[in-house]
Short mmCIF file of N, CA and C in Angstrom, two decimals:
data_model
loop_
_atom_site.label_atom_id
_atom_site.label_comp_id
_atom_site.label_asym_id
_atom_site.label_seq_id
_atom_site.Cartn_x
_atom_site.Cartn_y
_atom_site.Cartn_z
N UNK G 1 -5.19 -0.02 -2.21
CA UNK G 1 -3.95 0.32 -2.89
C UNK G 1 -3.38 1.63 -2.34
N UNK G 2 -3.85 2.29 -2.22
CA UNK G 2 -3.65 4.10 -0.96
C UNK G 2 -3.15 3.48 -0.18
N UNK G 3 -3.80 2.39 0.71
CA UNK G 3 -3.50 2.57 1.91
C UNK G 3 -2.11 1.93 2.31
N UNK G 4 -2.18 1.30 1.14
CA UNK G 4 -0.82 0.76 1.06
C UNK G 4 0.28 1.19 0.78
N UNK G 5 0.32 2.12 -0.20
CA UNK G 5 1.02 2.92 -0.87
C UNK G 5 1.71 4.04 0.59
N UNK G 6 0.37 4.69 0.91
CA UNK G 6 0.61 5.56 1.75
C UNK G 6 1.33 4.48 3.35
N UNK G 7 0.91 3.44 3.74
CA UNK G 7 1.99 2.66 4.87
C UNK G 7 3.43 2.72 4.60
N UNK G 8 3.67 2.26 2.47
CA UNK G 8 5.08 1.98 2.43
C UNK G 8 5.77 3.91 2.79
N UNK G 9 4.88 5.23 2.80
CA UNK G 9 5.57 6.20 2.58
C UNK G 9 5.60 6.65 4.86
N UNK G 10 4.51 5.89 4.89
CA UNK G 10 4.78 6.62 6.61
C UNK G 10 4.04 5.90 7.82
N UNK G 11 3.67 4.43 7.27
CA UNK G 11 2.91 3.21 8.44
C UNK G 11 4.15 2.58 8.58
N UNK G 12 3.73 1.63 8.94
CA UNK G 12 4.28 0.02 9.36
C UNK G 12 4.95 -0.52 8.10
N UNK G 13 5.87 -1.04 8.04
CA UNK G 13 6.34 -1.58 6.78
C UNK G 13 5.69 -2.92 6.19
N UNK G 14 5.48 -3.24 5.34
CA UNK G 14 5.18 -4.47 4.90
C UNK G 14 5.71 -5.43 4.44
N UNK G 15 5.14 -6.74 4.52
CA UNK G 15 6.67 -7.88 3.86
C UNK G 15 6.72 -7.60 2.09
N UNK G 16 7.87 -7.97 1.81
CA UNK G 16 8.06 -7.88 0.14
C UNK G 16 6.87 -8.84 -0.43
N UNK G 17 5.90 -9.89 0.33
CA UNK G 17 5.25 -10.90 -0.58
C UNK G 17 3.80 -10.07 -1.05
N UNK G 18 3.53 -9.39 0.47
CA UNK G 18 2.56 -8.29 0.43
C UNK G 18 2.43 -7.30 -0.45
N UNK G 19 3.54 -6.93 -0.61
CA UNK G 19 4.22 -5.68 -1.48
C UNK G 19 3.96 -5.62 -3.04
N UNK G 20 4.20 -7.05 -3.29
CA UNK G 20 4.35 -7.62 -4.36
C UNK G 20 2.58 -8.40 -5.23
N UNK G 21 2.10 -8.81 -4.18
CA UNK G 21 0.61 -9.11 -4.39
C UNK G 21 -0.04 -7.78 -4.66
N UNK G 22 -0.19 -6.73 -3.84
CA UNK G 22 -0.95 -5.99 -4.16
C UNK G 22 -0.43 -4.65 -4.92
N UNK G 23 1.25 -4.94 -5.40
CA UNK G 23 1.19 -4.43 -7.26
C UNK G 23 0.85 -5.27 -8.16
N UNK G 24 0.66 -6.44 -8.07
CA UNK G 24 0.21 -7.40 -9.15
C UNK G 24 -1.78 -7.26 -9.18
N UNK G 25 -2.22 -7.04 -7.57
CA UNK G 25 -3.47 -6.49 -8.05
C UNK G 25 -4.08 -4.96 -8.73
N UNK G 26 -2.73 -4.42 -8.47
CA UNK G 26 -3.33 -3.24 -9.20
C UNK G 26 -2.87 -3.42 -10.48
N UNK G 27 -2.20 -4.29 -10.97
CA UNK G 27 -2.27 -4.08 -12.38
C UNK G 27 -3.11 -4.68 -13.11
N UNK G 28 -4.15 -6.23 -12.46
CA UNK G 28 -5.02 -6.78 -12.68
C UNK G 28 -6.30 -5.91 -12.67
N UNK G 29 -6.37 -4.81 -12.04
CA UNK G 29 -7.25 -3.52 -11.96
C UNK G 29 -6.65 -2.10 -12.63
N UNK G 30 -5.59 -2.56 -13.61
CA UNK G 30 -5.56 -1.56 -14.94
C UNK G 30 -5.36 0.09 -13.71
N UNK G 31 -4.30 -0.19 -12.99
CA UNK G 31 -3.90 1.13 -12.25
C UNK G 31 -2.42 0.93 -12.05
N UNK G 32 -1.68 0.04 -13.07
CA UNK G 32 -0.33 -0.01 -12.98
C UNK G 32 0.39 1.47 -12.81
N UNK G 33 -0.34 1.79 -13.48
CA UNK G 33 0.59 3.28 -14.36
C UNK G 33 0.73 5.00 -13.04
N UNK G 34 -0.90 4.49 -11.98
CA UNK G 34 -0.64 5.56 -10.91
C UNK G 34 0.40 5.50 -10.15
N UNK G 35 0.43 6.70 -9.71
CA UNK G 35 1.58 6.78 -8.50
C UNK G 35 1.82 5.96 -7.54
N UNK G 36 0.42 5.38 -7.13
CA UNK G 36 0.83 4.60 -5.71
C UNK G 36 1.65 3.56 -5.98
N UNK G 37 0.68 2.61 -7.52
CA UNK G 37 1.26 1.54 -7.84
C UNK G 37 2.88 1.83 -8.10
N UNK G 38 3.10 3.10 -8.61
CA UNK G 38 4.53 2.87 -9.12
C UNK G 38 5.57 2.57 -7.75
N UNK G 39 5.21 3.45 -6.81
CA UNK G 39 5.61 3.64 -5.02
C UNK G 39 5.49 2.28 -4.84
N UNK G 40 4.69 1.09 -5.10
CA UNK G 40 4.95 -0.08 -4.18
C UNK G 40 5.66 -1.02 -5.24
N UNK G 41 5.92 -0.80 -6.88
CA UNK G 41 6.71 -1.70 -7.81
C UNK G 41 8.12 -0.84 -6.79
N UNK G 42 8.28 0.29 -7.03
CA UNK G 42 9.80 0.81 -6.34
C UNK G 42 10.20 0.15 -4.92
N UNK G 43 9.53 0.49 -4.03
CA UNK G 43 10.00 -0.32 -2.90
C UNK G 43 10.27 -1.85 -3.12
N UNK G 44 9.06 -2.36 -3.82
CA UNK G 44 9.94 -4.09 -4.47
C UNK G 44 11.05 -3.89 -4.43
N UNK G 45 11.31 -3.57 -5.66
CA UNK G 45 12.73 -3.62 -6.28
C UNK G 45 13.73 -2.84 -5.14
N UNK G 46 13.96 -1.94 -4.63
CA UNK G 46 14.68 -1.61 -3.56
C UNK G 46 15.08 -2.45 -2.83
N UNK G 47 14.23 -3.21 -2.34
CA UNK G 47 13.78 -4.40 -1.57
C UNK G 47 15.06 -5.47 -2.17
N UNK G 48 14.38 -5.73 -3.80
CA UNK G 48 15.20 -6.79 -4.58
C UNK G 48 16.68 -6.82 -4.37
N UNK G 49 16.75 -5.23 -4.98
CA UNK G 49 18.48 -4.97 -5.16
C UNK G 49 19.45 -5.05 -3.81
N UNK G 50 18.51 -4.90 -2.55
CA UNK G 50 19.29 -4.61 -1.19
C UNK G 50 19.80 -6.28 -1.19
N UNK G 51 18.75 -7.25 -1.40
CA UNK G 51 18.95 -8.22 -1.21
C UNK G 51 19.97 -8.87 -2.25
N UNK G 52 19.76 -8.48 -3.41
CA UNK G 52 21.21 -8.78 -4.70
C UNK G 52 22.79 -8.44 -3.92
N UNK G 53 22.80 -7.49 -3.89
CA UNK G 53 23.69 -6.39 -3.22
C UNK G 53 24.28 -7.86 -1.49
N UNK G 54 23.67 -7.84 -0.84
CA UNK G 54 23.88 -8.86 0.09
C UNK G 54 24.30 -10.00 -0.36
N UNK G 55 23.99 -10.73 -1.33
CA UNK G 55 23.79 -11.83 -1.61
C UNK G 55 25.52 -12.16 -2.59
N UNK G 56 25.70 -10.73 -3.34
CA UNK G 56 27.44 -10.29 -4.37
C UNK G 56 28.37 -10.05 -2.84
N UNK G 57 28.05 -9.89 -1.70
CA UNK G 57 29.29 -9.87 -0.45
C UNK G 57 29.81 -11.33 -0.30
N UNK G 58 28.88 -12.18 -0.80
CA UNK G 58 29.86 -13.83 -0.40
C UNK G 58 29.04 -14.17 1.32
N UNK G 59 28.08 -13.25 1.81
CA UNK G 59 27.55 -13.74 3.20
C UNK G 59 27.13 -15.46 2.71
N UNK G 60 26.39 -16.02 2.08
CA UNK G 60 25.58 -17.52 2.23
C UNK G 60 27.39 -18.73 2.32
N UNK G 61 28.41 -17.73 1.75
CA UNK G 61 29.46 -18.37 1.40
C UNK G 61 30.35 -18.70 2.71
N UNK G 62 29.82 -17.53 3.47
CA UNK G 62 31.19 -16.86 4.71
C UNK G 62 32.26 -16.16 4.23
N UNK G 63 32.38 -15.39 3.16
CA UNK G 63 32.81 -15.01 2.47
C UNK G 63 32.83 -12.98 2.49
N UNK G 64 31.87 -12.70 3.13
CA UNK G 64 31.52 -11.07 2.98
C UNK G 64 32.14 -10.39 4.61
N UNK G 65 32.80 -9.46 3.97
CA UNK G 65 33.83 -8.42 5.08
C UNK G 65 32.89 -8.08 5.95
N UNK G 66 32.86 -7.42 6.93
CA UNK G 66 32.52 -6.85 8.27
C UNK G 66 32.39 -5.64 7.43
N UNK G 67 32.92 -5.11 6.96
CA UNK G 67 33.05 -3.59 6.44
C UNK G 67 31.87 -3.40 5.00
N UNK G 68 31.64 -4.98 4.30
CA UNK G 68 31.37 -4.77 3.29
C UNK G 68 29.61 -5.24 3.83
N UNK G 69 29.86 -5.59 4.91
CA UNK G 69 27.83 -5.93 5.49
C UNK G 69 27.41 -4.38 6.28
N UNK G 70 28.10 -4.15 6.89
CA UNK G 70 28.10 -2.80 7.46
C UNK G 70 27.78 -2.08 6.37
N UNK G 71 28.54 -1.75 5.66
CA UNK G 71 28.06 -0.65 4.62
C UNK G 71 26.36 -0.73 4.08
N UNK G 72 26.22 -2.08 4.25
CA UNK G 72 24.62 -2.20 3.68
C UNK G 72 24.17 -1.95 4.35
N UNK G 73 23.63 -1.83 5.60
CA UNK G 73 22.98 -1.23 6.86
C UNK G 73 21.84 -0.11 6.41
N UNK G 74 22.83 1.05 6.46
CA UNK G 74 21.93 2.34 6.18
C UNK G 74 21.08 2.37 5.13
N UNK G 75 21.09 1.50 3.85
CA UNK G 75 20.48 1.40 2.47
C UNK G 75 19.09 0.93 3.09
N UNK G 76 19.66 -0.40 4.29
CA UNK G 76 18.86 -1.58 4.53
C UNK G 76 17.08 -0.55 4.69
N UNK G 77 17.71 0.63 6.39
CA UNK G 77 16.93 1.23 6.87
C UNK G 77 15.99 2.06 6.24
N UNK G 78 16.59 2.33 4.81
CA UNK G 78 15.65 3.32 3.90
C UNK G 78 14.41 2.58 3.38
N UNK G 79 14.67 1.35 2.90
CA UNK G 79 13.91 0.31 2.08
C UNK G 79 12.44 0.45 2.99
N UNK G 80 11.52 0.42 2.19
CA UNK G 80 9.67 0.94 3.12
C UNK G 80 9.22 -0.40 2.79
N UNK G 81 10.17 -1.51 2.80
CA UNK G 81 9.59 -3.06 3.28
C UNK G 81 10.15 -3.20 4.08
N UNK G 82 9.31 -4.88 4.49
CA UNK G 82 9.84 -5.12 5.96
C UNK G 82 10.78 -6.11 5.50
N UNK G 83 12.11 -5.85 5.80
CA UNK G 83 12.99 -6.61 5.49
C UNK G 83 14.10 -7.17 6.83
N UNK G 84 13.34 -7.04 7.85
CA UNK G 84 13.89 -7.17 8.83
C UNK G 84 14.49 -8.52 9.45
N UNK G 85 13.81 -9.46 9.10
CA UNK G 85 14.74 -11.10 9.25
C UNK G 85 15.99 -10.88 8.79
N UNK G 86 16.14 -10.42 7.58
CA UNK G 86 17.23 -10.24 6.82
C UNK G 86 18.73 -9.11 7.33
N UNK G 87 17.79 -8.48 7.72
CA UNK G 87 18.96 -6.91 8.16
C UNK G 87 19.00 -7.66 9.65
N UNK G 88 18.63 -8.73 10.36
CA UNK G 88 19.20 -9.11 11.63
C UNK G 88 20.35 -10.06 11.28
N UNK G 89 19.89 -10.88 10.18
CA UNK G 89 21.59 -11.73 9.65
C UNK G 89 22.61 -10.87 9.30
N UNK G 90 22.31 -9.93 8.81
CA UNK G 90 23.75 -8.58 8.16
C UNK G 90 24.18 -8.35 9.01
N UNK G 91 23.39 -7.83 10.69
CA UNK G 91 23.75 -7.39 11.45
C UNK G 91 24.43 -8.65 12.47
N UNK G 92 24.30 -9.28 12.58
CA UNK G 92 24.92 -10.57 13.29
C UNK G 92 25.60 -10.95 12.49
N UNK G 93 26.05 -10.76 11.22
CA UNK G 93 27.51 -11.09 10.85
C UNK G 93 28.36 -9.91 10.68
N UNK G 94 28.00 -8.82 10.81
CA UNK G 94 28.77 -8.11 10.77
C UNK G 94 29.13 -7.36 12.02
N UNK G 95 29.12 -8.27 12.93
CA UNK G 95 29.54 -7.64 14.39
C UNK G 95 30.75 -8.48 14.16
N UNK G 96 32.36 -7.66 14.77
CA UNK G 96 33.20 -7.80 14.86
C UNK G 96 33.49 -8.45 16.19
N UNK G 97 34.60 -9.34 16.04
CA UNK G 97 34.97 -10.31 16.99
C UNK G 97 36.41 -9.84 17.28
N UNK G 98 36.24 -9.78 18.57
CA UNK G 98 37.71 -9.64 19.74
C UNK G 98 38.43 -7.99 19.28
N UNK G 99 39.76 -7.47 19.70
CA UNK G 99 39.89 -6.71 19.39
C UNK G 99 40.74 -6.65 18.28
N UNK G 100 41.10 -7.71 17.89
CA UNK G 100 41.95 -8.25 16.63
C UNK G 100 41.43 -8.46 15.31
N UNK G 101 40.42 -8.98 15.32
CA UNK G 101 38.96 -8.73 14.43
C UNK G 101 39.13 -10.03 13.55
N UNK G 102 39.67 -10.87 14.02
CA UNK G 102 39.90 -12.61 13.32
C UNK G 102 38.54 -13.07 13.67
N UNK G 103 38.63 -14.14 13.09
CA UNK G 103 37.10 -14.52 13.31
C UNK G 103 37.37 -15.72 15.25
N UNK G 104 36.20 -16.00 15.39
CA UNK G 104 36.02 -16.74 16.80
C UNK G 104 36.58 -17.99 16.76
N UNK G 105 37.61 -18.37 17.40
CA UNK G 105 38.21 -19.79 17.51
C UNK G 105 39.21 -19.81 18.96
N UNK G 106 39.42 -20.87 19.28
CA UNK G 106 39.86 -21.24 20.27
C UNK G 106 38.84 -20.68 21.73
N UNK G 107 39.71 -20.14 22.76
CA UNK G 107 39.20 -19.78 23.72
C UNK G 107 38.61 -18.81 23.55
N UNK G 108 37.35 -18.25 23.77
CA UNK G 108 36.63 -17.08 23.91
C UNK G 108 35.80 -16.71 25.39
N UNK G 109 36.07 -15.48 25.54
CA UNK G 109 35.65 -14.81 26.48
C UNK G 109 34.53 -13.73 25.89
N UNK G 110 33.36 -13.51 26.93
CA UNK G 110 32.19 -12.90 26.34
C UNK G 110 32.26 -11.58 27.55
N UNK G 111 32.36 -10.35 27.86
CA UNK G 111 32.18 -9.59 28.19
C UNK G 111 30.77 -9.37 28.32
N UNK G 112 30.62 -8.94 29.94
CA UNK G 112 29.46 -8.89 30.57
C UNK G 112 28.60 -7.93 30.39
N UNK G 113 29.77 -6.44 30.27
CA UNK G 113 28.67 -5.35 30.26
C UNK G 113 28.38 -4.55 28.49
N UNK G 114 29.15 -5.45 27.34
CA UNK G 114 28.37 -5.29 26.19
C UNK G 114 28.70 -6.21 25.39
N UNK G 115 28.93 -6.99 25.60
CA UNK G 115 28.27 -8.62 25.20
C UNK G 115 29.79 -8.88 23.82
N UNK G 116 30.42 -7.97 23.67
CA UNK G 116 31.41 -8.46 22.65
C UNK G 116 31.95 -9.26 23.35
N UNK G 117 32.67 -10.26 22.34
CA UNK G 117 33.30 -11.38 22.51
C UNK G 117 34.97 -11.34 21.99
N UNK G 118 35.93 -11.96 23.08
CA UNK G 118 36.93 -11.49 23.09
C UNK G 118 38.15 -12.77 22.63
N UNK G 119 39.39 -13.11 22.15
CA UNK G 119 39.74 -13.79 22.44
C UNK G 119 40.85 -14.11 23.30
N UNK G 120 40.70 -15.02 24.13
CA UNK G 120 41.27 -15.01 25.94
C UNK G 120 42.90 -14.87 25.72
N UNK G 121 43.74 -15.35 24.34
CA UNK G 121 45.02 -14.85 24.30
C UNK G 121 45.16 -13.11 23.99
N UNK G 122 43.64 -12.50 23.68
CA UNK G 122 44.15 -11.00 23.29
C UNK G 122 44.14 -10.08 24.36
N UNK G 123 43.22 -10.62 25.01
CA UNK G 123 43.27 -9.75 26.66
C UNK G 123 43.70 -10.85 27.57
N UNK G 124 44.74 -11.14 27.57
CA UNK G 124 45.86 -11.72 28.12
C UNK G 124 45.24 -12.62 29.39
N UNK G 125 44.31 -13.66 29.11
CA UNK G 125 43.94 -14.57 29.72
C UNK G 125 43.61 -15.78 28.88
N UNK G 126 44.05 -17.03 29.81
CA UNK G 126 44.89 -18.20 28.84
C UNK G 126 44.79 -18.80 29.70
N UNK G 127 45.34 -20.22 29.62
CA UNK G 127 45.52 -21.34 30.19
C UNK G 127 44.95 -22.57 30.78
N UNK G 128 44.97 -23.70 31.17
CA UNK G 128 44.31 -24.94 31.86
C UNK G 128 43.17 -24.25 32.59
N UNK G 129 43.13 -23.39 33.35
CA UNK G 129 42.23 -22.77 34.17
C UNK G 129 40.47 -21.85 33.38
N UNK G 130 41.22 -21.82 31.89
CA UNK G 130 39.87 -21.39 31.01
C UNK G 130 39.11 -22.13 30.32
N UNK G 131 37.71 -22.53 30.78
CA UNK G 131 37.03 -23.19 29.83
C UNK G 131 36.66 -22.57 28.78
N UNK G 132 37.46 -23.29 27.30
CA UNK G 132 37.16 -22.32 26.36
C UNK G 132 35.32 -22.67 26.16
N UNK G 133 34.93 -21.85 24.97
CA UNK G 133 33.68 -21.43 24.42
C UNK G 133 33.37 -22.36 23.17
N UNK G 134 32.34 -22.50 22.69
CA UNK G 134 32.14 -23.55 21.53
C UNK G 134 32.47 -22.05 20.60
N UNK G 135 34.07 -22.99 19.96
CA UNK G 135 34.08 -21.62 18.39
C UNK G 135 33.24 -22.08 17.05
N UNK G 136 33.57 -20.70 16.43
CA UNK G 136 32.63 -20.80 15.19
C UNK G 136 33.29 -21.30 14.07
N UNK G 137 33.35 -21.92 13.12
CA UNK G 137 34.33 -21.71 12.06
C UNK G 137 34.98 -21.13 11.85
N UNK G 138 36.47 -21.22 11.84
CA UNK G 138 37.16 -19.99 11.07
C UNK G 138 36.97 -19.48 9.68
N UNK G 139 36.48 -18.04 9.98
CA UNK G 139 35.87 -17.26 8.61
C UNK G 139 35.04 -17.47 8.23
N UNK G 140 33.80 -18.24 8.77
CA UNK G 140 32.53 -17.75 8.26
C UNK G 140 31.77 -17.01 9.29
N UNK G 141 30.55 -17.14 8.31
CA UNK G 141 29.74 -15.52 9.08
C UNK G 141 28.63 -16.67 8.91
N UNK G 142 27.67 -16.29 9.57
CA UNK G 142 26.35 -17.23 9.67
C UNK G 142 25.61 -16.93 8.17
N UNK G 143 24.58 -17.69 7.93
CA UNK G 143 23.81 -17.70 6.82
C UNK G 143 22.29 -17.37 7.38
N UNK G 144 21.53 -16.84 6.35
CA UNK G 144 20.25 -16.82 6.62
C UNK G 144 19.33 -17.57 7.86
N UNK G 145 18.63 -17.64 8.53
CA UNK G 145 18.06 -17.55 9.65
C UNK G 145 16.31 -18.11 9.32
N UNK G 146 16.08 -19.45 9.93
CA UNK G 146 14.59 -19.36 9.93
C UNK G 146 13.42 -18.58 10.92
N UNK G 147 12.68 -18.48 10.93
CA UNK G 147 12.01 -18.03 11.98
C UNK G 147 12.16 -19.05 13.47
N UNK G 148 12.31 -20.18 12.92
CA UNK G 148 12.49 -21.16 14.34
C UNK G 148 14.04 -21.12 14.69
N UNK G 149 14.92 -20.95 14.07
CA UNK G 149 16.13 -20.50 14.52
C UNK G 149 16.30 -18.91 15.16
N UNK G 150 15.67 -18.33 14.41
CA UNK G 150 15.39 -16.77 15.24
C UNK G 150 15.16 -16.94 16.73
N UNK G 151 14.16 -17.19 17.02
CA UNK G 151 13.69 -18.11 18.06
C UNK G 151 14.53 -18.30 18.67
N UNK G 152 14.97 -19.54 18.53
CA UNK G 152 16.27 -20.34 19.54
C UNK G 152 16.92 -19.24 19.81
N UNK G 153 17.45 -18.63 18.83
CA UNK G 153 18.87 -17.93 19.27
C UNK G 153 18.68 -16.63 20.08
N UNK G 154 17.18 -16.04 20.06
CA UNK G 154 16.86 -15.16 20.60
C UNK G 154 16.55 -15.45 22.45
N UNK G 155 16.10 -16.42 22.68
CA UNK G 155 15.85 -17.52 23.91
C UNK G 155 17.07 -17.81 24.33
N UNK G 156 17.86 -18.03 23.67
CA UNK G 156 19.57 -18.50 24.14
C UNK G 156 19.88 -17.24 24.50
N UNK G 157 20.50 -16.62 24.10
CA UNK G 157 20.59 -15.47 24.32
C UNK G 157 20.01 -14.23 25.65
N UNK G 158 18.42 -14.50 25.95
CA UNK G 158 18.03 -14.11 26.82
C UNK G 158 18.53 -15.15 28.12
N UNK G 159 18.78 -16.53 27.72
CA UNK G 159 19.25 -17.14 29.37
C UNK G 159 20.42 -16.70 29.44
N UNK G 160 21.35 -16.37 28.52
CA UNK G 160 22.59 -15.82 28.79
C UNK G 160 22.58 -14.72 29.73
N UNK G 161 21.90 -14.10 29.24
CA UNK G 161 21.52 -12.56 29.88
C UNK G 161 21.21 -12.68 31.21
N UNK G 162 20.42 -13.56 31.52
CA UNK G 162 19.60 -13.84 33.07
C UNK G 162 20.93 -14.46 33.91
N UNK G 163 21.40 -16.10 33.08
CA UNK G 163 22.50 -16.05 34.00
C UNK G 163 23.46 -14.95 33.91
N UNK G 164 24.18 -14.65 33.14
CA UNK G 164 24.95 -13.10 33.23
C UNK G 164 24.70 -12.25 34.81
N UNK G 165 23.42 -11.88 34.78
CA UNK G 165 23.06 -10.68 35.59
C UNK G 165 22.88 -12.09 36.93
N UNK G 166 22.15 -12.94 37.12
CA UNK G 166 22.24 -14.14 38.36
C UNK G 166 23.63 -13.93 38.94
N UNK G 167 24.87 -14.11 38.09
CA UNK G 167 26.08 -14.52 38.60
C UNK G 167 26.35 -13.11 38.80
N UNK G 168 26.65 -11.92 38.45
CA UNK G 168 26.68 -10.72 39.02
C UNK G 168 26.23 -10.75 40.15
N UNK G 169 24.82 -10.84 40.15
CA UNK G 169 24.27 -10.47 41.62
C UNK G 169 24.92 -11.44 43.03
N UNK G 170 25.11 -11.84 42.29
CA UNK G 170 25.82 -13.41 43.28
C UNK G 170 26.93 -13.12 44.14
#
C-alpha cells in the first residue's frame, strides 16, 4: 500500500483498475482512514471526474469543441493514474483541421513536414488533377479507441511516415 501510494506521488503511474483494487484492499485491511489510502481513493476520483468532465464535452457524440478538449489536457497531466489511452483520444480530437478549422471533408492535403492536414481549396490547390483523401464526417471527432485500434492507427501512421520520407528522398 506505500509503495503504491508513494508510485501514485513520484513512480510510474498506474491504471485506475489497479488504483482502485488496492484501495478496496486497504480497506479490507481496516487502513482506509491512513494517508496513503486516502492518496490512492483521491487519485481515483481525479481520475473519475477527468473522465466525467470528457464525457459533459459531447466527444462519444462528435459533439465537443477543439477548445473545450484542449482545455482538459493540462488537468489530464496532473492525474497520478495512468490515463493515457484516454488523453490520446482528447488529443486526436482535438487537433485542429486546415487553417479554417471546419472539420475534414472533401479534398485534403496532409503536409509533410508537420503532419497537419489541410483543405486543398484553402491553400489554393483544387481540381481534376487532386486525388482527394478519404474524409471524415462532417463534425465529428473520433470516439474512444481499443487497444487493437490503437495499434492499427499507430502502424498506419508509421507507413505514412516511411512513405512520406521514401518519396522525399526520391
Amino acid at each position: 500500500l506505500v509503495a503504491a501510494a508513494d508510485a501514485l506521488r513520484h513512480g510510474p503511474k498506474r491504471k485506475l483498475k489497479a488504483v482502485d483494487a488496492l484501495a478496496r484492499e486497504a480497506a479490507k485491511l481496516d487502513l482506509g482512514e491512513c494517508d496513503d489510502a486516502r492518496a490512492l481513493r483521491g487519485a481515483a476520483r481525479a481520475a473519475r471526474a477527468w473522465f466525467a468532465k470528457v464525457k459533459k464535452t459531447g466527444i462519444e457524440r462528435g459533439e465537443a469543441s477543439i477548445a473545450e478538449l484542449r482545455a482538459l489536457l493540462p488537468e489530464a497531466a496532473r492525474i497520478r493514474v495512468d490515463i493515457s489511452g484516454d488523453v490520446e483520444v482528447v488529443e486526436q480530437a482535438s487537433k485542429q483541421v486546415c487553417l479554417c478549422a471546419a472539420p475534414a471533408e472533401g479534398a485534403m492535403l496532409a503536409c509533410q513536414i508537420c503532419a497537419a492536414t489541410f483543405h486543398a481549396r484553402c491553400v489554393g490547390r483544387g481540381g481534376p488533377d487532386l486525388e482527394p483523401t478519404k474524409a471524415k464526417p462532417a463534425g465529428k471527432r473520433p470516439g474512444p479507441m481499443n487497444a487493437a485500434q490503437k495499434k492499427k492507427a499507430r502502424l498506419a501512421e508509421q507507413d505514412r511516415q516511411r512513405a512520406a520520407a521514401a518519396a522525399e528522398a526520391a
